[in-house]
PDB file of C-alpha atoms in Angstrom:
ATOM      1  CA  UNK A   7     -14.192  17.707 -22.402  1.00 50.00           C
ATOM      2  CA  UNK A   8     -15.908  15.142 -20.165  1.00 54.00           C
ATOM      3  CA  UNK A   9     -14.027  12.886 -17.744  1.00 57.00           C
ATOM      4  CA  UNK A  10     -14.516   9.139 -18.153  1.00 66.00           C
ATOM      5  CA  UNK A  11     -16.430   7.553 -15.290  1.00 73.00           C
ATOM      6  CA  UNK A  12     -14.568   4.872 -13.255  1.00 77.00           C
ATOM      7  CA  UNK A  13     -15.384   1.319 -14.342  1.00 84.00           C
ATOM      8  CA  UNK A  14     -16.790  -1.219 -11.839  1.00 84.00           C
ATOM      9  CA  UNK A  15     -13.358  -2.881 -11.712  1.00 82.00           C
ATOM     10  CA  UNK A  16     -11.669   0.451 -10.931  1.00 84.00           C
ATOM     11  CA  UNK A  17     -14.190   1.074  -8.140  1.00 85.00           C
ATOM     12  CA  UNK A  18     -13.527  -2.394  -6.680  1.00 86.00           C
ATOM     13  CA  UNK A  19      -9.762  -1.874  -6.790  1.00 81.00           C
ATOM     14  CA  UNK A  20     -10.099   1.593  -5.251  1.00 83.00           C
ATOM     15  CA  UNK A  21     -12.162   0.189  -2.354  1.00 83.00           C
ATOM     16  CA  UNK A  22      -9.606  -2.626  -1.945  1.00 81.00           C
ATOM     17  CA  UNK A  23      -6.699  -0.136  -1.762  1.00 85.00           C
ATOM     18  CA  UNK A  24      -8.561   2.103   0.711  1.00 80.00           C
ATOM     19  CA  UNK A  25      -9.349  -0.866   2.989  1.00 80.00           C
ATOM     20  CA  UNK A  26     -13.111  -0.464   2.455  1.00 81.00           C
ATOM     21  CA  UNK A  27     -13.726  -3.877   0.843  1.00 81.00           C
ATOM     22  CA  UNK A  28     -15.414  -6.618   2.842  1.00 84.00           C
ATOM     23  CA  UNK A  29     -13.773  -9.960   3.611  1.00 84.00           C
ATOM     24  CA  UNK A  30     -15.273 -11.816   0.626  1.00 86.00           C
ATOM     25  CA  UNK A  31     -14.681  -8.912  -1.759  1.00 86.00           C
ATOM     26  CA  UNK A  32     -11.057  -8.641  -0.615  1.00 83.00           C
ATOM     27  CA  UNK A  33     -10.435 -12.334  -1.317  1.00 85.00           C
ATOM     28  CA  UNK A  34     -12.025 -12.005  -4.771  1.00 86.00           C
ATOM     29  CA  UNK A  35      -9.867  -8.996  -5.648  1.00 83.00           C
ATOM     30  CA  UNK A  36      -6.730 -10.741  -4.356  1.00 85.00           C
ATOM     31  CA  UNK A  37      -7.535 -13.694  -6.616  1.00 85.00           C
ATOM     32  CA  UNK A  38      -7.885 -11.342  -9.596  1.00 85.00           C
ATOM     33  CA  UNK A  39      -4.512  -9.758  -8.770  1.00 83.00           C
ATOM     34  CA  UNK A  40      -2.849 -13.159  -8.723  1.00 84.00           C
ATOM     35  CA  UNK A  41      -4.313 -14.429 -12.002  1.00 83.00           C
ATOM     36  CA  UNK A  42      -4.660 -11.331 -14.209  1.00 85.00           C
ATOM     37  CA  UNK A  43      -1.600  -9.179 -15.083  1.00 85.00           C
ATOM     38  CA  UNK A  44      -3.842  -6.423 -16.478  1.00 86.00           C
ATOM     39  CA  UNK A  45      -5.685  -6.181 -13.158  1.00 85.00           C
ATOM     40  CA  UNK A  46      -2.345  -5.976 -11.324  1.00 86.00           C
ATOM     41  CA  UNK A  47      -1.201  -3.161 -13.632  1.00 86.00           C
ATOM     42  CA  UNK A  48      -4.466  -1.255 -13.081  1.00 86.00           C
ATOM     43  CA  UNK A  49      -4.157  -1.804  -9.302  1.00 82.00           C
ATOM     44  CA  UNK A  50      -0.638  -0.323  -9.301  1.00 86.00           C
ATOM     45  CA  UNK A  51      -1.782   2.659 -11.396  1.00 85.00           C
ATOM     46  CA  UNK A  52      -4.706   3.433  -9.067  1.00 84.00           C
ATOM     47  CA  UNK A  53      -2.476   3.071  -5.982  1.00 83.00           C
ATOM     48  CA  UNK A  54       0.108   5.468  -7.399  1.00 83.00           C
ATOM     49  CA  UNK A  55      -2.554   8.055  -8.212  1.00 81.00           C
ATOM     50  CA  UNK A  56      -4.253   7.699  -4.826  1.00 78.00           C
ATOM     51  CA  UNK A  57      -0.929   8.101  -2.995  1.00 79.00           C
ATOM     52  CA  UNK A  58      -0.055  11.151  -5.133  1.00 77.00           C
ATOM     53  CA  UNK A  59      -3.388  12.854  -4.392  1.00 76.00           C
ATOM     54  CA  UNK A  60      -3.077  12.094  -0.671  1.00 76.00           C
ATOM     55  CA  UNK A  61       0.365  13.649  -0.531  1.00 75.00           C
ATOM     56  CA  UNK A  62      -0.819  16.689  -2.501  1.00 72.00           C
ATOM     57  CA  UNK A  63      -3.708  17.179  -0.064  1.00 70.00           C
ATOM     58  CA  UNK A  64      -1.367  16.806   2.932  1.00 70.00           C
ATOM     59  CA  UNK A  65       0.942  19.425   1.434  1.00 68.00           C
ATOM     60  CA  UNK A  66      -2.011  21.765   0.895  1.00 64.00           C
ATOM     61  CA  UNK A  67      -2.997  21.497   4.567  1.00 63.00           C
ATOM     62  CA  UNK A  68       0.523  22.595   5.539  1.00 61.00           C
ATOM     63  CA  UNK A  69       0.119  25.892   3.687  1.00 60.00           C
ATOM     64  CA  UNK A  70      -0.579  28.929   5.928  1.00 58.00           C
ATOM     65  CA  UNK A  71      -4.148  30.267   5.897  1.00 56.00           C
ATOM     66  CA  UNK A  72      -4.292  33.480   3.801  1.00 58.00           C
ATOM     67  CA  UNK A  73      -4.669  36.671   5.857  1.00 54.00           C
ATOM     68  CA  UNK A  74      -7.712  37.737   3.817  1.00 58.00           C
ATOM     69  CA  UNK A  75      -9.483  34.497   4.712  1.00 62.00           C
ATOM     70  CA  UNK A  76      -8.692  34.965   8.419  1.00 53.00           C
ATOM     71  CA  UNK A  77     -10.111  38.512   8.283  1.00 57.00           C
ATOM     72  CA  UNK A  78     -13.194  37.265   6.438  1.00 64.00           C
ATOM     73  CA  UNK A  79     -13.862  34.606   9.082  1.00 65.00           C
ATOM     74  CA  UNK A  80     -13.361  37.097  11.908  1.00 58.00           C
ATOM     75  CA  UNK A  81     -15.642  39.743  10.377  1.00 63.00           C
ATOM     76  CA  UNK A  82     -18.355  37.420   9.025  1.00 65.00           C
ATOM     77  CA  UNK A  83     -21.962  38.114  10.082  1.00 64.00           C
ATOM     78  CA  UNK A  84     -23.701  35.685  12.378  1.00 61.00           C
ATOM     79  CA  UNK A  85     -26.229  33.381  10.638  1.00 59.00           C
ATOM     80  CA  UNK A  86     -29.761  34.707  10.547  1.00 58.00           C
ATOM     81  CA  UNK A  87     -32.544  32.738  12.176  1.00 56.00           C
ATOM     82  CA  UNK A  88     -35.223  31.392   9.877  1.00 55.00           C
ATOM     83  CA  UNK A  89     -38.663  32.990  10.294  1.00 52.00           C
ATOM     84  CA  UNK A  90     -41.903  31.246   9.328  1.00 59.00           C
ATOM     85  CA  UNK A  91     -44.443  33.765   8.064  1.00 55.00           C
ATOM     86  CA  UNK A  92     -48.148  33.315   8.872  1.00 57.00           C
ATOM     87  CA  UNK A  93     -50.285  31.597   6.213  1.00 58.00           C
ATOM     88  CA  UNK A  94     -47.235  30.947   4.048  1.00 49.00           C
ATOM     89  CA  UNK A  95     -46.228  27.330   4.702  1.00 49.00           C
ATOM     90  CA  UNK A  96     -44.375  27.112   1.378  1.00 48.00           C
ATOM     91  CA  UNK A  97     -41.838  29.821   2.265  1.00 45.00           C
ATOM     92  CA  UNK A  98     -38.378  28.241   2.267  1.00 48.00           C
ATOM     93  CA  UNK A  99     -36.060  28.626   5.246  1.00 52.00           C
ATOM     94  CA  UNK A 100     -33.014  30.762   4.561  1.00 53.00           C
ATOM     95  CA  UNK A 101     -29.592  30.032   5.904  1.00 52.00           C
ATOM     96  CA  UNK A 102     -26.463  32.116   5.597  1.00 57.00           C
ATOM     97  CA  UNK A 103     -23.365  30.192   6.721  1.00 57.00           C
ATOM     98  CA  UNK A 104     -20.800  31.830   8.927  1.00 57.00           C
ATOM     99  CA  UNK A 105     -17.262  32.337   7.671  1.00 56.00           C
ATOM    100  CA  UNK A 106     -16.024  29.395   9.750  1.00 54.00           C
ATOM    101  CA  UNK A 107     -18.766  27.097   8.433  1.00 58.00           C
ATOM    102  CA  UNK A 108     -17.879  28.091   4.876  1.00 58.00           C
ATOM    103  CA  UNK A 109     -14.203  27.321   5.533  1.00 57.00           C
ATOM    104  CA  UNK A 110     -15.000  23.873   7.010  1.00 53.00           C
ATOM    105  CA  UNK A 111     -17.293  23.145   4.057  1.00 61.00           C
ATOM    106  CA  UNK A 112     -14.549  23.984   1.573  1.00 56.00           C
ATOM    107  CA  UNK A 113     -12.093  21.650   3.326  1.00 53.00           C
ATOM    108  CA  UNK A 114     -14.678  18.839   3.366  1.00 56.00           C
ATOM    109  CA  UNK A 115     -15.401  19.259  -0.344  1.00 58.00           C
ATOM    110  CA  UNK A 116     -11.691  19.158  -1.136  1.00 56.00           C
ATOM    111  CA  UNK A 117     -11.304  15.939   0.890  1.00 53.00           C
ATOM    112  CA  UNK A 118     -14.136  14.324  -1.087  1.00 50.00           C
ATOM    113  CA  UNK A 119     -12.529  15.410  -4.343  1.00 56.00           C
ATOM    114  CA  UNK A 120      -9.244  13.736  -3.389  1.00 53.00           C
ATOM    115  CA  UNK A 121     -11.070  10.406  -3.639  1.00 53.00           C
ATOM    116  CA  UNK A 122     -10.620  10.527  -7.401  1.00 48.00           C
ATOM    117  CA  UNK A 123      -6.922  11.222  -7.054  1.00 53.00           C
ATOM    118  CA  UNK A 124      -5.924   8.152  -9.018  1.00 49.00           C
ATOM    119  CA  UNK A 125      -7.299   9.863 -12.133  1.00 49.00           C
ATOM    120  CA  UNK A 126      -5.046  12.843 -11.470  1.00 50.00           C
ATOM    121  CA  UNK A 127      -2.023  10.610 -10.892  1.00 52.00           C
ATOM    122  CA  UNK A 128      -2.264   9.171 -14.410  1.00 52.00           C
ATOM    123  CA  UNK A 129      -3.281  12.415 -16.164  1.00 53.00           C
ATOM    124  CA  UNK A 130      -0.407  13.824 -18.265  1.00 47.00           C
ATOM    125  CA  UNK A 131      -2.013  17.274 -18.051  1.00 45.00           C
ATOM    126  CA  UNK A 132      -1.136  17.467 -14.328  1.00 41.00           C
ATOM    127  CA  UNK A 133       2.682  17.577 -14.212  1.00 39.00           C
ATOM    128  CA  UNK A 134       2.736  18.978 -10.690  1.00 39.00           C
ATOM    129  CA  UNK A 135       1.331  15.684  -9.401  1.00 33.00           C
ATOM    130  CA  UNK A 136       3.455  13.416 -11.576  1.00 34.00           C
ATOM    131  CA  UNK A 137       6.556  15.185 -10.301  1.00 32.00           C
ATOM    132  CA  UNK A 138       5.810  14.224  -6.697  1.00 31.00           C
ATOM    133  CA  UNK A 139       8.158  11.492  -5.457  1.00 35.00           C
ATOM    134  CA  UNK A 140       6.656   8.012  -5.357  1.00 37.00           C
ATOM    135  CA  UNK A 141       8.657   7.170  -2.228  1.00 38.00           C
ATOM    136  CA  UNK A 142       7.526   7.613   1.359  1.00 39.00           C
ATOM    137  CA  UNK A 143       4.214   7.879   3.143  1.00 40.00           C
ATOM    138  CA  UNK A 144       3.145   9.289   6.462  1.00 43.00           C
ATOM    139  CA  UNK A 145       1.545   6.106   7.760  1.00 53.00           C
ATOM    140  CA  UNK A 146       3.159   3.371   5.634  1.00 65.00           C
ATOM    141  CA  UNK A 147       6.647   2.149   4.891  1.00 79.00           C
ATOM    142  CA  UNK A 148       8.139  -0.314   2.423  1.00 83.00           C
ATOM    143  CA  UNK A 149       7.682  -3.219   4.864  1.00 87.00           C
ATOM    144  CA  UNK A 150       3.900  -2.796   4.540  1.00 88.00           C
ATOM    145  CA  UNK A 151       4.252  -3.564   0.819  1.00 89.00           C
ATOM    146  CA  UNK A 152       6.449  -6.582   1.618  1.00 90.00           C
ATOM    147  CA  UNK A 153       3.849  -7.927   4.055  1.00 89.00           C
ATOM    148  CA  UNK A 154       0.992  -7.251   1.607  1.00 89.00           C
ATOM    149  CA  UNK A 155       2.738  -9.367  -1.053  1.00 87.00           C
ATOM    150  CA  UNK A 156       3.398 -12.103   1.486  1.00 91.00           C
ATOM    151  CA  UNK A 157      -0.253 -12.236   2.555  1.00 88.00           C
ATOM    152  CA  UNK A 158      -1.337 -12.284  -1.090  1.00 87.00           C
ATOM    153  CA  UNK A 159       0.855 -15.189  -2.215  1.00 85.00           C
ATOM    154  CA  UNK A 160       1.162 -17.245   0.987  1.00 82.00           C
ATOM    155  CA  UNK A 161      -2.333 -18.659   0.386  1.00 81.00           C
ATOM    156  CA  UNK A 162      -1.487 -19.830  -3.117  1.00 80.00           C
ATOM    157  CA  UNK A 163      -0.952 -23.513  -3.804  1.00 77.00           C
ATOM    158  CA  UNK A 164      -0.236 -23.732  -7.539  1.00 81.00           C
ATOM    159  CA  UNK A 165       1.016 -20.163  -8.146  1.00 84.00           C
ATOM    160  CA  UNK A 166       3.298 -19.617  -5.161  1.00 88.00           C
ATOM    161  CA  UNK A 167       6.465 -18.835  -7.164  1.00 91.00           C
ATOM    162  CA  UNK A 168       7.160 -17.136 -10.479  1.00 91.00           C
ATOM    163  CA  UNK A 169      10.311 -19.218 -11.096  1.00 94.00           C
ATOM    164  CA  UNK A 170      10.224 -22.692  -9.490  1.00 93.00           C
ATOM    165  CA  UNK A 171      12.932 -24.118  -7.262  1.00 94.00           C
ATOM    166  CA  UNK A 172      14.275 -26.478  -9.954  1.00 95.00           C
ATOM    167  CA  UNK A 173      15.755 -23.479 -11.837  1.00 95.00           C
ATOM    168  CA  UNK A 174      18.228 -22.037  -9.277  1.00 94.00           C
ATOM    169  CA  UNK A 175      20.567 -20.569 -11.920  1.00 95.00           C
ATOM    170  CA  UNK A 176      17.712 -18.599 -13.488  1.00 95.00           C
ATOM    171  CA  UNK A 177      16.628 -17.364 -10.036  1.00 95.00           C
ATOM    172  CA  UNK A 178      20.133 -16.144  -9.145  1.00 96.00           C
ATOM    173  CA  UNK A 179      20.606 -14.310 -12.449  1.00 95.00           C
ATOM    174  CA  UNK A 180      17.080 -12.841 -12.491  1.00 94.00           C
ATOM    175  CA  UNK A 181      16.993 -11.478  -8.945  1.00 96.00           C
ATOM    176  CA  UNK A 182      20.619 -10.313  -8.884  1.00 95.00           C
ATOM    177  CA  UNK A 183      20.186  -8.409 -12.143  1.00 94.00           C
ATOM    178  CA  UNK A 184      16.951  -6.714 -11.068  1.00 94.00           C
ATOM    179  CA  UNK A 185      17.728  -5.977  -7.399  1.00 93.00           C
ATOM    180  CA  UNK A 186      21.482  -5.368  -7.603  1.00 93.00           C
ATOM    181  CA  UNK A 187      21.965  -7.673  -4.581  1.00 94.00           C
ATOM    182  CA  UNK A 188      24.290 -10.673  -4.782  1.00 93.00           C
ATOM    183  CA  UNK A 189      22.986 -13.633  -2.788  1.00 94.00           C
ATOM    184  CA  UNK A 190      22.897 -17.404  -2.334  1.00 94.00           C
ATOM    185  CA  UNK A 191      19.789 -19.552  -1.902  1.00 96.00           C
ATOM    186  CA  UNK A 192      19.912 -20.732   1.750  1.00 95.00           C
ATOM    187  CA  UNK A 193      19.292 -24.393   2.516  1.00 95.00           C
ATOM    188  CA  UNK A 194      16.880 -24.300   5.462  1.00 94.00           C
ATOM    189  CA  UNK A 195      16.014 -27.991   5.566  1.00 93.00           C
ATOM    190  CA  UNK A 196      17.183 -28.128   9.199  1.00 92.00           C
ATOM    191  CA  UNK A 197      14.230 -25.852  10.018  1.00 91.00           C
ATOM    192  CA  UNK A 198      11.845 -28.112   8.121  1.00 91.00           C
ATOM    193  CA  UNK A 199      11.648 -25.726   5.167  1.00 94.00           C
ATOM    194  CA  UNK A 200      11.629 -26.748   1.504  1.00 93.00           C
ATOM    195  CA  UNK A 201      12.610 -24.174  -1.105  1.00 95.00           C
ATOM    196  CA  UNK A 202       9.718 -23.484  -3.532  1.00 94.00           C
ATOM    197  CA  UNK A 203      11.065 -20.779  -5.866  1.00 94.00           C
ATOM    198  CA  UNK A 204      11.288 -17.012  -6.216  1.00 96.00           C
ATOM    199  CA  UNK A 205       9.356 -13.856  -6.989  1.00 93.00           C
ATOM    200  CA  UNK A 206      10.184 -10.246  -7.843  1.00 94.00           C
ATOM    201  CA  UNK A 207       8.062  -7.227  -6.932  1.00 91.00           C
ATOM    202  CA  UNK A 208       8.422  -3.539  -6.037  1.00 90.00           C
ATOM    203  CA  UNK A 209       8.087  -1.976  -2.583  1.00 88.00           C
ATOM    204  CA  UNK A 210       7.758   1.814  -2.743  1.00 84.00           C
ATOM    205  CA  UNK A 211       9.131   1.677  -6.277  1.00 84.00           C
ATOM    206  CA  UNK A 212      12.313  -0.295  -5.423  1.00 88.00           C
ATOM    207  CA  UNK A 213      12.772  -3.921  -6.636  1.00 92.00           C
ATOM    208  CA  UNK A 214      12.581  -6.606  -3.956  1.00 94.00           C
ATOM    209  CA  UNK A 215      13.670 -10.229  -4.426  1.00 95.00           C
ATOM    210  CA  UNK A 216      11.728 -12.934  -2.647  1.00 95.00           C
ATOM    211  CA  UNK A 217      12.748 -16.548  -1.873  1.00 96.00           C
ATOM    212  CA  UNK A 218       9.807 -18.735  -0.825  1.00 95.00           C
ATOM    213  CA  UNK A 219       9.870 -21.794   1.429  1.00 95.00           C
ATOM    214  CA  UNK A 220       7.106 -24.120   2.584  1.00 92.00           C
ATOM    215  CA  UNK A 221       6.746 -26.508   5.499  1.00 87.00           C
ATOM    216  CA  UNK A 222       3.936 -28.448   7.142  1.00 71.00           C
ATOM    217  CA  UNK A 223       3.238 -27.491  10.738  1.00 61.00           C
ATOM    218  CA  UNK A 224       2.103 -29.904  13.433  1.00 57.00           C
ATOM    219  CA  UNK A 225      -1.609 -29.428  12.701  1.00 56.00           C
ATOM    220  CA  UNK A 226      -1.150 -30.233   9.022  1.00 54.00           C
ATOM    221  CA  UNK A 227      -1.545 -26.676   7.698  1.00 60.00           C
ATOM    222  CA  UNK A 228       1.225 -25.502   5.337  1.00 71.00           C
ATOM    223  CA  UNK A 229       3.357 -22.598   6.516  1.00 87.00           C
ATOM    224  CA  UNK A 230       5.009 -20.309   3.975  1.00 93.00           C
ATOM    225  CA  UNK A 231       8.227 -18.608   5.081  1.00 94.00           C
ATOM    226  CA  UNK A 232       9.732 -15.928   2.859  1.00 95.00           C
ATOM    227  CA  UNK A 233      13.158 -14.299   2.656  1.00 96.00           C
ATOM    228  CA  UNK A 234      13.026 -10.872   0.986  1.00 95.00           C
ATOM    229  CA  UNK A 235      15.941  -8.627   0.123  1.00 94.00           C
ATOM    230  CA  UNK A 236      16.481  -5.227  -1.446  1.00 93.00           C
ATOM    231  CA  UNK A 237      19.121  -2.537  -1.732  1.00 90.00           C
ATOM    232  CA  UNK A 238      19.694  -0.824   1.628  1.00 79.00           C
ATOM    233  CA  UNK A 239      17.439   2.190   2.100  1.00 69.00           C
ATOM    234  CA  UNK A 240      18.618   5.385   3.853  1.00 60.00           C
ATOM    235  CA  UNK A 241      15.506   5.452   6.035  1.00 59.00           C
ATOM    236  CA  UNK A 242      15.640   1.721   6.849  1.00 55.00           C
ATOM    237  CA  UNK A 243      19.121   1.130   8.308  1.00 58.00           C
ATOM    238  CA  UNK A 244      17.814  -0.643  11.388  1.00 67.00           C
ATOM    239  CA  UNK A 245      16.839  -4.160  12.358  1.00 77.00           C
ATOM    240  CA  UNK A 246      13.167  -4.850  13.027  1.00 79.00           C
ATOM    241  CA  UNK A 247      11.387  -7.660  14.858  1.00 86.00           C
ATOM    242  CA  UNK A 248       7.632  -7.213  15.082  1.00 86.00           C
ATOM    243  CA  UNK A 249       4.182  -8.460  14.087  1.00 88.00           C
ATOM    244  CA  UNK A 250       1.970  -6.595  11.606  1.00 86.00           C
ATOM    245  CA  UNK A 251      -1.444  -7.785  10.432  1.00 81.00           C
ATOM    246  CA  UNK A 252      -0.932 -11.242  11.989  1.00 84.00           C
ATOM    247  CA  UNK A 253       2.350 -11.519  10.086  1.00 90.00           C
ATOM    248  CA  UNK A 254       5.730 -11.788  11.785  1.00 90.00           C
ATOM    249  CA  UNK A 255       8.872 -10.219  10.369  1.00 89.00           C
ATOM    250  CA  UNK A 256      12.530 -10.132  11.340  1.00 92.00           C
ATOM    251  CA  UNK A 257      14.883  -7.898   9.366  1.00 90.00           C
ATOM    252  CA  UNK A 258      18.620  -7.315   9.378  1.00 90.00           C
ATOM    253  CA  UNK A 259      20.778  -4.818   7.527  1.00 90.00           C
ATOM    254  CA  UNK A 260      24.194  -4.979   5.836  1.00 88.00           C
ATOM    255  CA  UNK A 261      26.025  -2.102   4.126  1.00 86.00           C
ATOM    256  CA  UNK A 262      24.701  -3.256   0.734  1.00 87.00           C
ATOM    257  CA  UNK A 263      21.295  -4.796   1.383  1.00 92.00           C
ATOM    258  CA  UNK A 264      18.327  -5.131   3.737  1.00 92.00           C
ATOM    259  CA  UNK A 265      16.919  -8.612   4.388  1.00 94.00           C
ATOM    260  CA  UNK A 266      13.571  -9.601   5.894  1.00 93.00           C
ATOM    261  CA  UNK A 267      12.295 -12.990   7.040  1.00 95.00           C
ATOM    262  CA  UNK A 268       8.490 -13.110   6.926  1.00 94.00           C
ATOM    263  CA  UNK A 269       6.090 -15.735   8.210  1.00 92.00           C
ATOM    264  CA  UNK A 270       2.814 -16.202  10.067  1.00 90.00           C
ATOM    265  CA  UNK A 271       2.704 -14.695  13.557  1.00 86.00           C
ATOM    266  CA  UNK A 272       2.406 -18.258  14.913  1.00 85.00           C
ATOM    267  CA  UNK A 273       5.910 -19.139  13.639  1.00 87.00           C
ATOM    268  CA  UNK A 274       7.774 -19.064  16.969  1.00 87.00           C
ATOM    269  CA  UNK A 275      11.100 -19.971  15.338  1.00 90.00           C
ATOM    270  CA  UNK A 276      11.088 -17.111  12.819  1.00 92.00           C
ATOM    271  CA  UNK A 277      13.992 -15.391  14.599  1.00 92.00           C
ATOM    272  CA  UNK A 278      16.035 -18.629  14.471  1.00 93.00           C
ATOM    273  CA  UNK A 279      15.238 -18.999  10.762  1.00 94.00           C
ATOM    274  CA  UNK A 280      16.381 -15.424  10.153  1.00 93.00           C
ATOM    275  CA  UNK A 281      19.637 -16.083  12.015  1.00 93.00           C
ATOM    276  CA  UNK A 282      20.341 -19.195   9.904  1.00 94.00           C
ATOM    277  CA  UNK A 283      19.447 -17.393   6.687  1.00 94.00           C
ATOM    278  CA  UNK A 284      21.695 -14.452   7.547  1.00 92.00           C
ATOM    279  CA  UNK A 285      24.681 -16.785   7.694  1.00 92.00           C
ATOM    280  CA  UNK A 286      23.835 -18.545   4.436  1.00 93.00           C
ATOM    281  CA  UNK A 287      22.406 -15.958   2.066  1.00 91.00           C
TER     282      UNK A 287
END
């Protein structure tokens, strides 16, 4: 049975997820993610498969090297030097790799093969991969997903919120039901912020509610400030104040929920906004 080749859209999304897309390509893909639900679903599927393959490869590298392989490397013959025979220019050079070179080659080939991991992640014939937990990553945490969603939607003008601000009752019912977090919509007019509406997304597989505010800074450019909240996570019971990817974030934790205020790194009052929101939400 032959394996279907990735479509051009799948290749673009894979490059976008791996951080290999150029600036213009990244903006084009982000626009597709905003406007096309099918593209968003395909993006999530590829990301899950890629993460699953990466974790499987990391687990493989933790396995001890078999004793037979160690003996084979130790006892392997040295590579023979190529000899050019007289009057025989067409004779091909011969090369016999050492045991260590063969081992390195095998690891390199396996790394290349993991590039198609998203196919394995969605293949029902591979239960050992589908059973791997979707939570956790060596180099990423759930706040990276929160920031990625902020950077995606903060540039939007007509599609900033899924439910607009004039439907507060719908927002409260929708986000409370899906996140399990009871909350109030803070009035942050004293900070020059106008409530725009709400969104719902998943960070490492856990629902996150998002309240979006907009203000106009001194130079006339609109700033988007976001309040995100989710059920408290065992690995995230700590407050954070930092800048990632030119995006500032301030988080605080209660026994039932974790809250994060997100804004551009230029927002010097983000900590004050978080303090106000913590007393109102």
